[in-house]
Coordinates of C-alpha atoms and ligand atoms in Angstrom, one line a residue:
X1 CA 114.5 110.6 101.4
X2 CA 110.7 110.4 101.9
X3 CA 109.3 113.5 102.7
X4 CA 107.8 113.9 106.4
X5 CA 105.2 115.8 107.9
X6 CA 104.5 116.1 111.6
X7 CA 101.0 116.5 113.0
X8 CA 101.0 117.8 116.7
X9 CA 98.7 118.1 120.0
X10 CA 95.4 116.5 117.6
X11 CA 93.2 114.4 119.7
X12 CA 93.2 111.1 117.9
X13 CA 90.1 108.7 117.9
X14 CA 89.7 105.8 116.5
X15 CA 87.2 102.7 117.0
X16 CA 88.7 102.1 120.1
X17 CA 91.1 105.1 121.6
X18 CA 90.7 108.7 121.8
X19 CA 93.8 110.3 123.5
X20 CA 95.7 113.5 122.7
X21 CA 99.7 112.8 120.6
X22 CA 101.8 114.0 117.9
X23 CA 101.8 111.8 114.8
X24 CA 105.1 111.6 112.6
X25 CA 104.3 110.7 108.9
X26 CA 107.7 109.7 106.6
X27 CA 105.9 109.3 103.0
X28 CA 102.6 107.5 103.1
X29 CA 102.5 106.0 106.3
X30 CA 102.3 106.7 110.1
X31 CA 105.8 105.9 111.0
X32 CA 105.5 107.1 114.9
X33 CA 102.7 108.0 117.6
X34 CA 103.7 109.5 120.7
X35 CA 103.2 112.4 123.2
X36 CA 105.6 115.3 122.6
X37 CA 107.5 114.0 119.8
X38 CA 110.2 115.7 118.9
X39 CA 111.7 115.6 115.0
X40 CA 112.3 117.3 112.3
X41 CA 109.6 117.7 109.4
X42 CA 109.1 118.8 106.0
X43 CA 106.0 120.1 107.4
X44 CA 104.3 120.5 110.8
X45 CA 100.2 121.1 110.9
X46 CA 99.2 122.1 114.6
X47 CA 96.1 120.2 115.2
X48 CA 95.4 121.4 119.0
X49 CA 91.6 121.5 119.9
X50 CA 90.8 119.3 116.5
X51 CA 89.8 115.7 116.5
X52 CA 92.2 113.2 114.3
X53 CA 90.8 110.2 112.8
X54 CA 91.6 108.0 109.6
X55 CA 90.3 108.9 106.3
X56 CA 86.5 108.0 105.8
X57 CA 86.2 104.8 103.4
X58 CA 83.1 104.7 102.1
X59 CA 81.8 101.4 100.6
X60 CA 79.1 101.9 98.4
X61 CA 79.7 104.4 95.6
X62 CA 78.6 104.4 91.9
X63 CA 80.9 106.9 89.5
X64 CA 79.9 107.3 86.2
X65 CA 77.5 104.1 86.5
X66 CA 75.7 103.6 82.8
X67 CA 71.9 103.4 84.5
X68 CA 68.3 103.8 83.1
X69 CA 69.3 105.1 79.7
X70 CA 71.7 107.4 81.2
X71 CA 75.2 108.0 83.3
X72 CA 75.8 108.8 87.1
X73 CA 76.9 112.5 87.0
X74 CA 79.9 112.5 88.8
X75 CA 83.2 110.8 87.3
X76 CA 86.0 109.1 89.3
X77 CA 88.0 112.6 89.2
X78 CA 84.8 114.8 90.6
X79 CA 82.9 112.4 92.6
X80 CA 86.1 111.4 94.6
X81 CA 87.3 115.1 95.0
X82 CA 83.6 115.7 96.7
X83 CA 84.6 112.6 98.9
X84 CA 87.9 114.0 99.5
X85 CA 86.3 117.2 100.3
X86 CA 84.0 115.5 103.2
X87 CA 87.0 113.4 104.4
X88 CA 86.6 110.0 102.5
X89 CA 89.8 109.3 101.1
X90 CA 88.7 105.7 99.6
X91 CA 85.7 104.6 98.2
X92 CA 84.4 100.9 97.0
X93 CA 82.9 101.3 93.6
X94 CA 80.8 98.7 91.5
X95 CA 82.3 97.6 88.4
X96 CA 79.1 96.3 87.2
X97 CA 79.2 93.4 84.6
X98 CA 76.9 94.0 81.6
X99 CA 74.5 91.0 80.9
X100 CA 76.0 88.7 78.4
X101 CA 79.6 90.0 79.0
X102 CA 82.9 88.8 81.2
X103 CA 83.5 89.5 84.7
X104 CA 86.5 90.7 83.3
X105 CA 85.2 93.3 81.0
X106 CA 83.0 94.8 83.6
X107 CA 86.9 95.1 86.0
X108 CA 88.9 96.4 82.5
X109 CA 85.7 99.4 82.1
X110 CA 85.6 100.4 85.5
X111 CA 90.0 100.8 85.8
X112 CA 89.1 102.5 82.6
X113 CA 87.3 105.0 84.3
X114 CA 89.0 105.1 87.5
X115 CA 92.8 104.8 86.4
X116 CA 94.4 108.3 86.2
X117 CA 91.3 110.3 87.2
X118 CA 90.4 109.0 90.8
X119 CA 92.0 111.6 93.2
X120 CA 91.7 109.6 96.2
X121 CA 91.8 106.2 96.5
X122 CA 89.4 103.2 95.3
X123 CA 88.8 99.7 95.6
X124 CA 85.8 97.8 93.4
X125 CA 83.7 95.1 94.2
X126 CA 82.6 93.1 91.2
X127 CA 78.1 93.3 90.2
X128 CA 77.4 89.9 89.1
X129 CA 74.5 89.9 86.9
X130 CA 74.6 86.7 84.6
X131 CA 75.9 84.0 86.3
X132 CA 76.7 81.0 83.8
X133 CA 79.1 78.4 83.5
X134 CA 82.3 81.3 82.2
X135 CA 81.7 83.3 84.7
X136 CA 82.1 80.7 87.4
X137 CA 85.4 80.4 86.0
X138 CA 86.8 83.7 86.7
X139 CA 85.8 84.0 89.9
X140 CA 89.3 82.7 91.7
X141 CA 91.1 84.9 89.5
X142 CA 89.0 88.3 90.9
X143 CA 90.0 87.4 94.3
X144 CA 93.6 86.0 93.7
X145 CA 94.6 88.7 90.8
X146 CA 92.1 91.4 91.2
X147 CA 92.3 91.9 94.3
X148 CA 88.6 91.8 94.3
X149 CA 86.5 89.7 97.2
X150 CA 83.5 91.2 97.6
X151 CA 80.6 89.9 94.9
X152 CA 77.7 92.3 94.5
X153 CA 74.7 90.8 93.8
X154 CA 70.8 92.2 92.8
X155 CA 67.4 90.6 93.8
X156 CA 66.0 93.7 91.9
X157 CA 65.8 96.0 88.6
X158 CA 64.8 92.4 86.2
X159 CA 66.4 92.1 83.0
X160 CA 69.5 94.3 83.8
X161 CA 70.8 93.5 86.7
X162 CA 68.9 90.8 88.6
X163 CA 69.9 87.5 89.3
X164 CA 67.7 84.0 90.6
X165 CA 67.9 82.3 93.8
X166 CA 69.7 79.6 91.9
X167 CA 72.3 81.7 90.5
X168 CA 72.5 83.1 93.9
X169 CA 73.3 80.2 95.8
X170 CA 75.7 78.9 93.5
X171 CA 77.7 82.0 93.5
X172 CA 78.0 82.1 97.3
X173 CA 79.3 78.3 97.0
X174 CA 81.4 79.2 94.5
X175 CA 83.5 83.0 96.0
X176 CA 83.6 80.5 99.4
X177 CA 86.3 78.5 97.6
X178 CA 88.3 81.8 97.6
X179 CA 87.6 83.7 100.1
X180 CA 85.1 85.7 98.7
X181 CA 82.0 87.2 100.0
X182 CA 78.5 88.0 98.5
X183 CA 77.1 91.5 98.7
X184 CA 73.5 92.1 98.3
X185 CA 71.0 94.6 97.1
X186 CA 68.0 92.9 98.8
X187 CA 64.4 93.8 97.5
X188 CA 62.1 91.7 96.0
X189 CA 62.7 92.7 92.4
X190 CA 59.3 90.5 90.8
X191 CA 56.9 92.1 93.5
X192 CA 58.3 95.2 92.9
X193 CA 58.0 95.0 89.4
X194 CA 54.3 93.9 89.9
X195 CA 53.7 96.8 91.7
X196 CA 54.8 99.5 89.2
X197 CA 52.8 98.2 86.3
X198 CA 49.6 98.1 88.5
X199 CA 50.6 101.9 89.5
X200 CA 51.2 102.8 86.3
X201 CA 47.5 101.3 84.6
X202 CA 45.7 103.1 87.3
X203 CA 47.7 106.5 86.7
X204 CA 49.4 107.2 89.5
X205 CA 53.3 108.2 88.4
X206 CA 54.2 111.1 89.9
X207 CA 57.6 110.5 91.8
X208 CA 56.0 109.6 95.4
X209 CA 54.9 106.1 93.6
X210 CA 58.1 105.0 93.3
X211 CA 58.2 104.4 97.1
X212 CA 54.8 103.4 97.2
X213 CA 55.8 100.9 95.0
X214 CA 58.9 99.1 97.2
X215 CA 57.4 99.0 100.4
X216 CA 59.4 97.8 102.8
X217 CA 58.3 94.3 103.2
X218 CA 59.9 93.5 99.7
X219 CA 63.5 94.7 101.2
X220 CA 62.8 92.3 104.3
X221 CA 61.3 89.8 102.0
X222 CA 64.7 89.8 99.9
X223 CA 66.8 90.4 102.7
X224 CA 65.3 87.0 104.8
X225 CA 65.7 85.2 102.3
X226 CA 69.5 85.8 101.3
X227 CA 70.0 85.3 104.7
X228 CA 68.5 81.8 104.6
X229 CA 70.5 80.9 101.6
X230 CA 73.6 82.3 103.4
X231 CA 72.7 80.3 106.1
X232 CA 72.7 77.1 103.9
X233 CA 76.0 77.2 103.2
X234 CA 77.4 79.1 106.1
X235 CA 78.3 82.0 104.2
X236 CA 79.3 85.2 104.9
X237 CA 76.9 88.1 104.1
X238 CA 77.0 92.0 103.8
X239 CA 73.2 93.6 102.8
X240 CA 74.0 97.1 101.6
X241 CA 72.1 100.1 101.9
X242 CA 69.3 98.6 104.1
X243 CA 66.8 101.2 105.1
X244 CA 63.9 100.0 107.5
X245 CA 63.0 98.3 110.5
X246 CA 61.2 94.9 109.1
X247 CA 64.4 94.5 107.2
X248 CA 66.2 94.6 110.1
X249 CA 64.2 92.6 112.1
X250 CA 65.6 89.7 109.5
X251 CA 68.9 90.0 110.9
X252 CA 67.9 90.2 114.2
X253 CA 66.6 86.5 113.6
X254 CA 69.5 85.4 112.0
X255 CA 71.3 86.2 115.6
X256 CA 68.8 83.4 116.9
X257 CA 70.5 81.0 115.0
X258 CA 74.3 82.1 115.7
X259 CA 74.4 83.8 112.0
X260 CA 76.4 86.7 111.7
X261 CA 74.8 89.2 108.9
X262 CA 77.3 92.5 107.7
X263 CA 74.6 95.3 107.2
X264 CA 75.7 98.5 105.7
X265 CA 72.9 101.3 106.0
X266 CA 73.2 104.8 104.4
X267 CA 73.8 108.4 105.9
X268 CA 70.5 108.9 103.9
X269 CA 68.6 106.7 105.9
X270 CA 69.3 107.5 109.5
X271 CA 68.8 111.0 108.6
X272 CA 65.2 111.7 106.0
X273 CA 62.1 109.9 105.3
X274 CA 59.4 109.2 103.0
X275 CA 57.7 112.8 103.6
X276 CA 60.3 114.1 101.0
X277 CA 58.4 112.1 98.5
X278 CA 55.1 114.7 98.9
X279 CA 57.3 117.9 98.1
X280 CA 55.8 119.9 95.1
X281 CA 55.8 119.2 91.7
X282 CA 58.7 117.0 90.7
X283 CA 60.8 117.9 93.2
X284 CA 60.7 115.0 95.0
X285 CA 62.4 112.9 92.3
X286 CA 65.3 114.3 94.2
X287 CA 65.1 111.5 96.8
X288 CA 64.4 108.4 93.8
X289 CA 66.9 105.8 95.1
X290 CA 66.0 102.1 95.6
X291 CA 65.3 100.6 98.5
X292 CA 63.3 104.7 99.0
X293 CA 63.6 106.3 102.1
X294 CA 61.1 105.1 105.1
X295 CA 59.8 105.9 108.2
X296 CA 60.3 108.0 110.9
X297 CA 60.1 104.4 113.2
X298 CA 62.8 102.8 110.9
X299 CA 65.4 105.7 111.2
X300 CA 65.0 104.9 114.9
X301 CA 65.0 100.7 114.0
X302 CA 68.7 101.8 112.2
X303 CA 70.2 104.2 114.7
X304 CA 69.1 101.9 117.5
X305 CA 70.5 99.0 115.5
X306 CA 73.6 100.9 115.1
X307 CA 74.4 100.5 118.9
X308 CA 72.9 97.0 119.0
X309 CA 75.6 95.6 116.7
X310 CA 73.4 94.8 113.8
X311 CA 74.6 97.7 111.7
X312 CA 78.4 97.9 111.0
X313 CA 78.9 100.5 108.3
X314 CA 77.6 103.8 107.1
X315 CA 77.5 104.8 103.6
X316 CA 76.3 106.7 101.0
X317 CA 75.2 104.9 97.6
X318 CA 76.4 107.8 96.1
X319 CA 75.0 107.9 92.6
X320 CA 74.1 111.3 91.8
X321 CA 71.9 112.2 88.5
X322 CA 71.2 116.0 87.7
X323 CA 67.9 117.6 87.4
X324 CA 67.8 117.1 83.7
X325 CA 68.3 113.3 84.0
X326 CA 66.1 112.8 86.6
X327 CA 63.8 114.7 84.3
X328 CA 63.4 111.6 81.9
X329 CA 61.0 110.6 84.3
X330 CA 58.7 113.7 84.5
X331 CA 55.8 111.7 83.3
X332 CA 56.1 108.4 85.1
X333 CA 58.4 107.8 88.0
X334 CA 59.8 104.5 86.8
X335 CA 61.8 106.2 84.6
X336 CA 63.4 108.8 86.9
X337 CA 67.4 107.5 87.2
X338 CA 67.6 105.9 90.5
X339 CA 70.4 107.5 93.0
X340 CA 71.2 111.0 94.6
X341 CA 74.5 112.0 95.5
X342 CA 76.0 112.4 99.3
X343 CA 79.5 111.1 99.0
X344 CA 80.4 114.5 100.5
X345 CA 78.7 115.2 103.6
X346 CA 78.6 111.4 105.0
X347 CA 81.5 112.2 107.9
X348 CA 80.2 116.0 109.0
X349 CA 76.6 115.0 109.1
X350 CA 77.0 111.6 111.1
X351 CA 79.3 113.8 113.4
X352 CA 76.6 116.3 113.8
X353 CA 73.6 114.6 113.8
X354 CA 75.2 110.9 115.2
X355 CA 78.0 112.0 117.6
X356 CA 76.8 115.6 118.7
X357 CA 72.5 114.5 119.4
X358 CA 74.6 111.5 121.4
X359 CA 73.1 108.6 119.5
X360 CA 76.4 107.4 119.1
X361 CA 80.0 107.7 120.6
X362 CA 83.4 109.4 118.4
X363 CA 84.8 105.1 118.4
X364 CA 81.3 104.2 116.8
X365 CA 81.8 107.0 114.3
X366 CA 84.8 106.1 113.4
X367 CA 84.1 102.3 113.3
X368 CA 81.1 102.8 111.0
X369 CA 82.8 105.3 108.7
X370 CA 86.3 104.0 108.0
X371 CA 87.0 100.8 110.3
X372 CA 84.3 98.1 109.4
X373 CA 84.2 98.4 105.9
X374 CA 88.4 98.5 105.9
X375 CA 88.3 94.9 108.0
X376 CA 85.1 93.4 106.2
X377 CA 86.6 94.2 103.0
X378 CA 89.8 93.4 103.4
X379 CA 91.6 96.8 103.8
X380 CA 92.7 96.9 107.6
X381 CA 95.3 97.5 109.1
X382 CA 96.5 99.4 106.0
X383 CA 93.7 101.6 105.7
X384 CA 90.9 102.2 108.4
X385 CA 92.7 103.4 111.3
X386 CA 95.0 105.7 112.5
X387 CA 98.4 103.5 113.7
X388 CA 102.0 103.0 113.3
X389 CA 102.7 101.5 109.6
X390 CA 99.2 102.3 108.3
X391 CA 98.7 104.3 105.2
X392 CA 98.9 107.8 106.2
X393 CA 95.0 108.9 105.6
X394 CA 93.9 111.2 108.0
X395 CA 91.2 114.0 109.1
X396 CA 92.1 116.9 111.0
X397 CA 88.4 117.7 112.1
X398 CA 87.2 120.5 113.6
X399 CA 84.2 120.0 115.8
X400 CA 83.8 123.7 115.8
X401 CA 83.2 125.4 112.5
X402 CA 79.6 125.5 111.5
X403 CA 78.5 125.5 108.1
X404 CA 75.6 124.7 105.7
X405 CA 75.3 122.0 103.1
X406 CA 73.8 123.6 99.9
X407 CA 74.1 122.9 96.1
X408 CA 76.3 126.1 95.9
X409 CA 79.4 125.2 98.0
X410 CA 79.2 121.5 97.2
X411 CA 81.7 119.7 94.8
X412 CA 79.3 116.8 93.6
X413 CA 78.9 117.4 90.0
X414 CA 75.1 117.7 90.5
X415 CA 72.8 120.5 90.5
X416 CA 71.2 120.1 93.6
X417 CA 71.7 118.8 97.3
X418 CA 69.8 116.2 98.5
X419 CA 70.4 118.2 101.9
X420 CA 70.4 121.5 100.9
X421 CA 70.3 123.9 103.8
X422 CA 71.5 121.0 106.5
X423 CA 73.1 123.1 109.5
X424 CA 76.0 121.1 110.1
X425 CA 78.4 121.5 113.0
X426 CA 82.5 120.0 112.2
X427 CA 84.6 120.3 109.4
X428 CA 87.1 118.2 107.5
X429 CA 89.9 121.3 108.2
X430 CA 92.5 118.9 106.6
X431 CA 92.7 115.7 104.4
X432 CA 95.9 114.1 104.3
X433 CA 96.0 111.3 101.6
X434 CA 98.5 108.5 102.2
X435 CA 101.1 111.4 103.5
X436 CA 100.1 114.0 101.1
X437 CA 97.6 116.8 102.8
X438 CA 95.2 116.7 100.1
X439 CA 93.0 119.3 101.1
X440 CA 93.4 122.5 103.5
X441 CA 90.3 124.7 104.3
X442 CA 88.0 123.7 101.6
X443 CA 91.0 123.7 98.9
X444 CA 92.2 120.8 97.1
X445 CA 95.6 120.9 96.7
X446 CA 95.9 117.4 94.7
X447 CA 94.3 116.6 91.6
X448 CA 93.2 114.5 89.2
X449 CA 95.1 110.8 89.0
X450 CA 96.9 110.7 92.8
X451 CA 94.5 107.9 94.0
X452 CA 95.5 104.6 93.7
X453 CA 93.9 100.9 93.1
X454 CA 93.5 99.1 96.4
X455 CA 94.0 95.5 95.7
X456 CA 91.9 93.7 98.5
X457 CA 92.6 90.6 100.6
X458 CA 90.0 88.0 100.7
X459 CA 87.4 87.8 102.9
X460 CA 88.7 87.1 106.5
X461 CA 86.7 86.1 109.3
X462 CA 89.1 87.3 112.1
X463 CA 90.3 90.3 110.4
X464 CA 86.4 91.0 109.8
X465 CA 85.9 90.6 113.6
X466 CA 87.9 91.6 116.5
X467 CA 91.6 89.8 115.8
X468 CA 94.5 91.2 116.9
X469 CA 96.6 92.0 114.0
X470 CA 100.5 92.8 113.5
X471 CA 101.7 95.6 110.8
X472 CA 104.8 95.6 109.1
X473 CA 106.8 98.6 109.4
Ligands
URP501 O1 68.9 104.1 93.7 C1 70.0 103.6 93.8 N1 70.4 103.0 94.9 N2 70.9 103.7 92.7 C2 72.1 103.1 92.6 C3 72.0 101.6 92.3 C4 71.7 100.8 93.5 O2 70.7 100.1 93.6 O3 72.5 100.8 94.4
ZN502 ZN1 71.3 99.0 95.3
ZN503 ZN1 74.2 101.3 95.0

């Protein structure tokens, strides 16, 4: 007999419904929604006065990524316990294929990694960084076998990661034949690069050059032109972490045209800006991430593009490096390990600072934070939603509690917040992972290796948009 555990009187939300019901779990999925329900449980969690909605997915992390001469800090067993913590219970990571090797290699390192340390679960898109005539051949085998559809791609960091126009285009005509869809980092890597060595010969490399150095017309630069070579070939399209207005504004002309462009911005950028980049000393190496944070005007440009459709999904880009890595770039900021961790606090501080200061509504949250990237990536209706048959991942959130974010309470393996002294109001309370409550008022009571691979369907243009779709109990 599967074991069973009854939630009762939570108000569930999810991108479309918010209304007050028991939910009866029997092993990992939602077997029944209803008012008053009445059966017997293993377990029974009053949720009264506490929001319900499915487990955060967050789309855009990097565990234990080998970048700039060093390692992201947090492994698939820590950085997914911080997520689990902060009520993500799956994350997309980036195998990332090393120049000159398979696409293949790149998926066999990352299970490595991930397999029997994750404790919630995970998904991977594949980084495509040398594009040749092999490669080509192993893309229908990611998507068919894999269970991979997403292709990551970068227009930045030359001579590790970056690939051409060419190779660009012919990878989009290529995952099209199965289903696939290209990802993008969108800057202008050679302007970029340009940049830093001018920067650098006039002797300017404390860590406020680094943003200096990718202004934002080299994201919207990049991010126009994917579009137009999306476009080409009537591709679809998901920009991650974009992070200003200008960039934006390319998508906003792509809607002239009928395109439809997936944008994925970070919790990061709605919520600090470029001023970080002036605190003292080396502090602000903290906030090194590429594309950097902007303006005040292009937190608005995101939030109000958020509401206008143009944004789908929030994430984190959670790629956290400790004070002593970030220290390899004391002396010239193009050395300083790009990334800062969040994985965490995405959930509690878009409730606070998104649903709470009214910019957006509870569906919207839940839409950006665990909906859209389970349909564009080929997850719903088993994860992203709160409904009968679905994988039992839920948050019992409680719009209450008040806490603050700090360094000292976190679980990231990182020595310092990136939003340290945050006044946050709503807490995960509970984190049930496909039936299991994983966490219970700030204690994790799973561990290492209970999060499994989610194999992903291939990109589908109606379960992407707004289709109907049946479950199988
Ligand atoms: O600075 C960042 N974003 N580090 C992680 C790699 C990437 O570009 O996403
Ligand atoms: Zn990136
Ligand atoms: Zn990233």
């Amino acid at each position: 007999m599967p074991k069973t555990l009854l939630i009762k009187n939570g108000t569930i939300v999810t991108a479309s419904d918010k209304y007050v019901a028991d939910i009866f779990i029997s092993g990992e999925r939602i077997h029944t929604i209803g008012k008053d329900l009445s059966v017997s449980s293993d377990q029974t969690i009053d949720a009264k006065g506490n929001y319900i909605f499915p487990g955060g997915i967050d789309a855009h992390t990097h565990m234990e990524l080998p970048f700039m001469g060093t390692y992201a800090s947090d492994t698939f067993e820590t950085g997914t316990l911080a997520g689990l913590h902060g009520g993500t219970t799956t994350i997309i990571d980036f195998a990332i294929q090393t120049q000159g090797k398979s696409l293949k290699s790149a998926i066999d390192e990352w299970h490595k990694k991930a397999d029997g340390n994750a404790v919630s679960d995970y998904a991977f898109h594949i980084g495509v960084t040398d594009l040749n005539k092999n490669t080509k051949l192993e893309i229908k085998d990611i998507v068919k076998k894999e269970g991979i559809s997403s292709f990551k791609t970068f227009m930045a960091y030359k001579g590790a990661l970056m690939i051409d126009d060419r190779q660009m285009v012919s990878l989009m005509n290529e995952v099209k034949k199965y289903g696939g869809m290209v990802t993008t980092h969108a800057e202008n890597g050679d302007m970029i690069d340009e940049l830093i060595s001018e920067s650098k010969i006039n002797g300017n490399l404390s860590p406020k050059f680094h943003a200096l150095t990718r202004p934002d017309i080299a994201e919207a630069e990049a991010s126009g032109r994917v579009i137009d070579m999306a476009y080409q070939g009537s591709h679809p399209l998901y920009i991650v972490h974009m992070t200003c207005e200008a960039a934006l504004n390319r998508v906003r002309e792509a809607t002239k045209r009928n395109q439809k462009v997936f944008v994925e911005t970070c919790i990061q950028y709605l919520l600090l800006d470029e001023s970080l980049y002036e605190s003292q000393g080396f502090e602000g190496s903290k906030w090194v991430m590429s594309p950097p944070l902007r303006k005040e005007k292009d937190r608005i440009a995101l939030w109000n593009g958020i509401n206008q459709g143009l944004v789908h999904t929030v994430a984190t880009d959670h790629c956290p490096f400790c004070m002593e890595q970030k220290k390899m770039g004391l002396n010239d900021f193009s050395k300083i390990p790009n990334g800062m961790p969040g994985i965490e606090h995405r959930l509690e501080l878009l409730y606070s600072e998104g649903v709470l200061k009214e910019k957006i509504s509870m569906n919207k949250f839940v839409e950006l934070t665990s909906t859209a990237p389970a349909k564009i990536f080929g997850m719903f209706p088993k994860k992203g939603t709160v409904a009968i048959g679905s994988d039992a991942d839920i948050v019992i959130f409680d719009p209450n509690v008040k806490h603050t974010i700090s360094a000292k309470t976190h679980h990231h393996n990182c020595d310092y917040s990136a939003y340290e002294g945050w006044k946050v109001q709503g807490k995960c309370k509970t984190v049930i992972l496909r039936g299991t409550v994983a966490i219970e008022d700030g204690k994790a009571l799973i561990g290492k290796g209970v999060g499994k691979y989610i194999e992903r369907s291939p990109y589908n243009k109606d379960y992407a948009e707004e289709k109907e779709l049946v479950r199988s109990l």
